[in-house]
Amino acid sequence: MAAEPTVREAKLIQYLNEAYGKEKELETALRAHIAMTTRDAYKKRLREHLKETSQQAKGLERRIRQLGGRAEAMDLPGPDVASEAAGKALAAARKGVALAQGPLQALRGTGEAERLLKNAKTELFNEFEEIGNYLAIEELATALQDRDTARLAKEFRRQEERMASFLQRLIPQLTKQVVREEIPAAQRKAPAPATAAARKPAARKPAARKPAARKPAARSTTAARPARPKRS
């Protein structure tokens, strides 16, 4: 009977299992996105990354076994459980692709370009999650002096970073295509600014001046002199 993993090994297995589950999830998503993609270069890159994703899942599974991993010990979905779940999800995804004009497309936008754009945004989100997974595994393994696991995580992280870079270049292209397909040409520019005459406020008329108040005449302060008598 195989010995139970140590605390050190159990923590490594936990992180590897988390990454493994994500890879199996993305195998399903990538197959569905490939079936929906009409751009040749995009489809080709998705196929290449699907191959990388499948190889990553196998590499993770192999490393988990080398560490003596057992899903029961970790109370986490292990390779066998994840594989079964992925198979069920794949069947559902294929059914959704077959109903391309149904609810799946309705949720993915009104036009082809927008559906591709939404897929690419979802893929980029997933790539960054995977980069985070592998960065954590690499640092954990380095701290625990597990060179094999650290090397594996570093290799897989770089693959995810290359895919993320591709998507970051693709998303602006797809966004511009959405503009061309869904926004009328006449509405693609900002409205013309108002003319200077329209922007200038109406001149305000000067307020009518009130007539100045008349000052009362100054009262003389000199005393009145008595009349001088006439000489005879």
Coordinates of C-alpha atoms in Angstrom, one line a residue:
M1 CA 0.0 0.0 0.0
A2 CA 1.4 3.4 -1.0
A3 CA 2.3 5.8 1.7
E4 CA 0.1 8.9 2.3
P5 CA 1.6 12.1 0.9
T6 CA 3.5 14.3 3.4
V7 CA 2.2 17.8 4.2
R8 CA 4.7 19.2 1.7
E9 CA 3.6 16.8 -1.1
A10 CA -0.1 17.3 -0.3
K11 CA 0.2 21.1 -0.8
L12 CA 1.9 20.6 -4.1
I13 CA -0.7 18.1 -5.2
Q14 CA -3.5 20.5 -4.2
Y15 CA -2.1 23.3 -6.4
L16 CA -1.4 20.9 -9.3
N17 CA -4.9 19.5 -9.1
E18 CA -6.4 23.0 -9.3
A19 CA -4.4 23.7 -12.4
Y20 CA -5.3 20.3 -13.8
G21 CA -9.0 20.9 -13.3
K22 CA -8.7 24.2 -15.1
E23 CA -6.9 22.7 -18.1
K24 CA -9.6 20.0 -18.5
E25 CA -12.2 22.7 -18.3
L26 CA -10.5 24.7 -21.0
E27 CA -10.1 21.7 -23.3
T28 CA -13.9 21.6 -23.5
A29 CA -14.2 25.4 -24.0
L30 CA -11.5 25.6 -26.7
R31 CA -13.2 22.8 -28.7
A32 CA -16.4 24.7 -28.6
H33 CA -14.8 28.0 -29.6
I34 CA -12.9 26.4 -32.5
A35 CA -16.2 25.2 -33.9
M36 CA -17.6 28.7 -33.7
T37 CA -14.6 30.5 -35.2
T38 CA -14.5 31.5 -38.8
R39 CA -11.2 33.5 -38.9
D40 CA -8.5 31.2 -40.1
A41 CA -5.6 32.6 -38.1
Y42 CA -7.7 32.7 -35.0
K43 CA -8.9 29.1 -35.5
K44 CA -5.3 27.9 -36.1
R45 CA -4.1 29.5 -32.9
L46 CA -6.9 28.0 -30.9
R47 CA -6.1 24.5 -32.3
E48 CA -2.4 25.0 -31.4
H49 CA -3.4 26.1 -27.9
L50 CA -5.8 23.2 -27.5
K51 CA -2.9 20.8 -28.2
E52 CA -0.8 22.7 -25.6
T53 CA -3.7 22.5 -23.1
S54 CA -4.0 18.7 -23.6
Q55 CA -0.3 18.2 -23.1
Q56 CA -0.4 20.4 -20.0
A57 CA -3.2 18.3 -18.5
K58 CA -1.2 15.1 -19.2
G59 CA 2.0 16.7 -17.7
L60 CA 0.1 17.7 -14.6
E61 CA -1.5 14.3 -14.2
R62 CA 1.9 12.7 -14.5
R63 CA 3.4 15.0 -11.9
I64 CA 0.5 14.4 -9.5
R65 CA 1.1 10.6 -9.7
Q66 CA 4.8 11.0 -9.2
L67 CA 4.1 12.9 -6.0
G68 CA 1.8 10.1 -4.9
G69 CA -1.3 12.2 -5.3
R70 CA -4.7 10.7 -4.6
A71 CA -7.8 12.8 -5.1
E72 CA -9.4 11.2 -2.0
A73 CA -6.7 12.4 0.2
M74 CA -7.0 15.9 -0.9
D75 CA -10.8 16.0 -1.1
L76 CA -10.4 17.6 -4.5
P77 CA -11.4 16.4 -8.0
G78 CA -8.4 14.4 -9.2
P79 CA -7.5 13.5 -12.8
D80 CA -10.1 10.7 -13.2
V81 CA -12.9 12.7 -11.7
A82 CA -12.1 15.8 -13.8
S83 CA -11.8 13.7 -17.0
E84 CA -15.3 12.3 -16.5
A85 CA -16.7 15.7 -15.8
A86 CA -15.0 17.2 -18.8
G87 CA -16.4 14.5 -21.0
K88 CA -19.9 15.3 -19.9
A89 CA -19.3 19.0 -20.4
L90 CA -17.8 18.4 -23.9
A91 CA -21.0 16.5 -25.0
A92 CA -23.1 19.5 -23.8
A93 CA -20.8 21.9 -25.6
R94 CA -21.0 20.0 -28.9
K95 CA -24.8 20.0 -28.6
G96 CA -24.7 23.8 -28.1
V97 CA -22.5 24.2 -31.2
A98 CA -24.9 22.2 -33.3
L99 CA -27.6 24.6 -32.2
A100 CA -25.6 27.5 -33.5
Q101 CA -28.6 29.6 -34.2
G102 CA -30.1 29.0 -30.8
P103 CA -29.6 30.3 -27.3
L104 CA -25.8 29.9 -27.3
Q105 CA -25.4 32.5 -30.0
A106 CA -28.0 34.7 -28.5
L107 CA -25.9 34.9 -25.4
R108 CA -22.7 35.5 -27.4
G109 CA -23.9 38.7 -29.1
T110 CA -25.9 39.8 -32.1
G111 CA -23.4 39.3 -34.9
E112 CA -20.5 37.0 -35.8
A113 CA -17.8 39.5 -34.9
E114 CA -19.3 40.1 -31.5
R115 CA -19.5 36.4 -30.7
L116 CA -15.9 36.0 -31.6
L117 CA -15.0 39.0 -29.5
K118 CA -16.8 37.6 -26.4
N119 CA -15.1 34.3 -26.9
A120 CA -11.7 36.0 -27.1
K121 CA -12.4 38.0 -23.9
T122 CA -13.4 34.8 -22.1
E123 CA -10.2 33.1 -23.3
L124 CA -8.1 36.0 -22.1
F125 CA -9.7 35.8 -18.7
N126 CA -9.0 32.1 -18.5
E127 CA -5.4 32.6 -19.6
F128 CA -4.7 35.1 -16.8
E129 CA -6.2 32.6 -14.3
E130 CA -3.9 29.9 -15.6
I131 CA -0.9 32.2 -15.4
G132 CA -1.8 32.9 -11.8
N133 CA -2.1 29.1 -11.2
Y134 CA 1.3 28.3 -12.6
L135 CA 3.0 31.3 -11.0
A136 CA 1.8 30.1 -7.6
I137 CA 2.8 26.5 -8.3
E138 CA 6.3 27.7 -9.5
E139 CA 6.8 29.8 -6.4
L140 CA 5.5 27.1 -4.1
A141 CA 7.7 24.4 -5.7
T142 CA 10.7 26.7 -5.6
A143 CA 10.2 27.4 -1.9
L144 CA 9.9 23.6 -1.2
Q145 CA 12.9 22.9 -3.4
D146 CA 10.9 20.8 -5.9
R147 CA 12.8 21.6 -9.1
D148 CA 10.8 19.3 -11.3
T149 CA 7.4 20.9 -10.4
A150 CA 8.9 24.4 -10.6
R151 CA 10.3 23.7 -14.1
L152 CA 7.0 22.2 -15.3
A153 CA 5.0 25.2 -14.0
K154 CA 7.4 27.7 -15.5
E155 CA 7.2 26.0 -19.0
F156 CA 3.3 26.0 -18.8
R157 CA 3.2 29.6 -17.6
R158 CA 5.1 30.8 -20.6
Q159 CA 2.8 28.9 -22.9
E160 CA -0.2 30.7 -21.3
E161 CA 1.6 34.1 -21.5
R162 CA 2.1 33.6 -25.3
M163 CA -1.5 32.8 -25.8
A164 CA -2.6 35.8 -23.7
S165 CA -0.4 38.0 -25.8
F166 CA -2.0 36.7 -29.0
L167 CA -5.5 37.4 -27.5
Q168 CA -4.5 40.9 -26.5
R169 CA -3.5 41.7 -30.1
L170 CA -6.7 40.0 -31.4
I171 CA -9.3 41.7 -29.2
P172 CA -8.8 45.2 -30.7
Q173 CA -9.1 43.8 -34.2
L174 CA -12.4 42.0 -33.3
T175 CA -13.7 45.1 -31.6
K176 CA -13.1 47.2 -34.8
Q177 CA -14.9 44.5 -36.8
V178 CA -17.9 44.8 -34.5
V179 CA -17.9 48.6 -35.2
R180 CA -17.9 48.0 -38.9
E181 CA -20.6 45.3 -38.8
E182 CA -23.0 46.8 -36.2
I183 CA -22.6 50.6 -36.2
P184 CA -23.9 52.5 -39.2
A185 CA -21.1 54.5 -41.0
A186 CA -22.8 57.8 -40.3
Q187 CA -22.8 57.1 -36.6
R188 CA -19.1 56.1 -36.2
K189 CA -18.0 59.7 -35.6
A190 CA -18.8 61.9 -32.7
P191 CA -21.5 64.5 -33.4
A192 CA -20.2 67.7 -34.9
P193 CA -19.7 70.4 -32.3
A194 CA -22.1 73.3 -32.2
T195 CA -21.2 76.4 -34.2
A196 CA -19.6 79.3 -32.5
A197 CA -22.8 81.3 -33.1
A198 CA -24.8 78.6 -31.4
R199 CA -22.4 78.3 -28.5
K200 CA -22.2 82.1 -27.9
P201 CA -24.8 83.1 -25.3
A202 CA -27.2 85.9 -26.2
A203 CA -25.8 89.4 -25.4
R204 CA -27.3 90.8 -22.3
K205 CA -28.9 94.2 -22.6
P206 CA -27.4 96.8 -20.1
A207 CA -29.7 97.6 -17.3
A208 CA -31.5 101.0 -17.6
R209 CA -29.9 103.6 -15.4
K210 CA -32.0 105.2 -12.8
P211 CA -31.9 109.0 -12.8
A212 CA -29.7 110.4 -10.2
A213 CA -31.5 111.8 -7.2
R214 CA -31.4 115.6 -7.0
K215 CA -29.7 117.0 -4.0
P216 CA -31.7 119.7 -2.0
A217 CA -30.3 123.3 -2.3
A218 CA -27.8 124.2 0.4
R219 CA -29.3 126.4 3.0
S220 CA -27.3 129.7 3.7
T221 CA -25.7 129.8 7.1
T222 CA -25.1 133.7 6.9
A223 CA -27.4 135.7 9.1
A224 CA -29.6 138.2 7.3
R225 CA -28.3 141.8 7.7
P226 CA -30.8 144.6 8.9
A227 CA -31.6 147.3 6.2
R228 CA -29.6 150.5 6.6
P229 CA -31.8 153.7 7.3
K230 CA -32.1 156.2 4.6
R231 CA -30.4 159.6 5.1
S232 CA -32.6 162.7 5.0

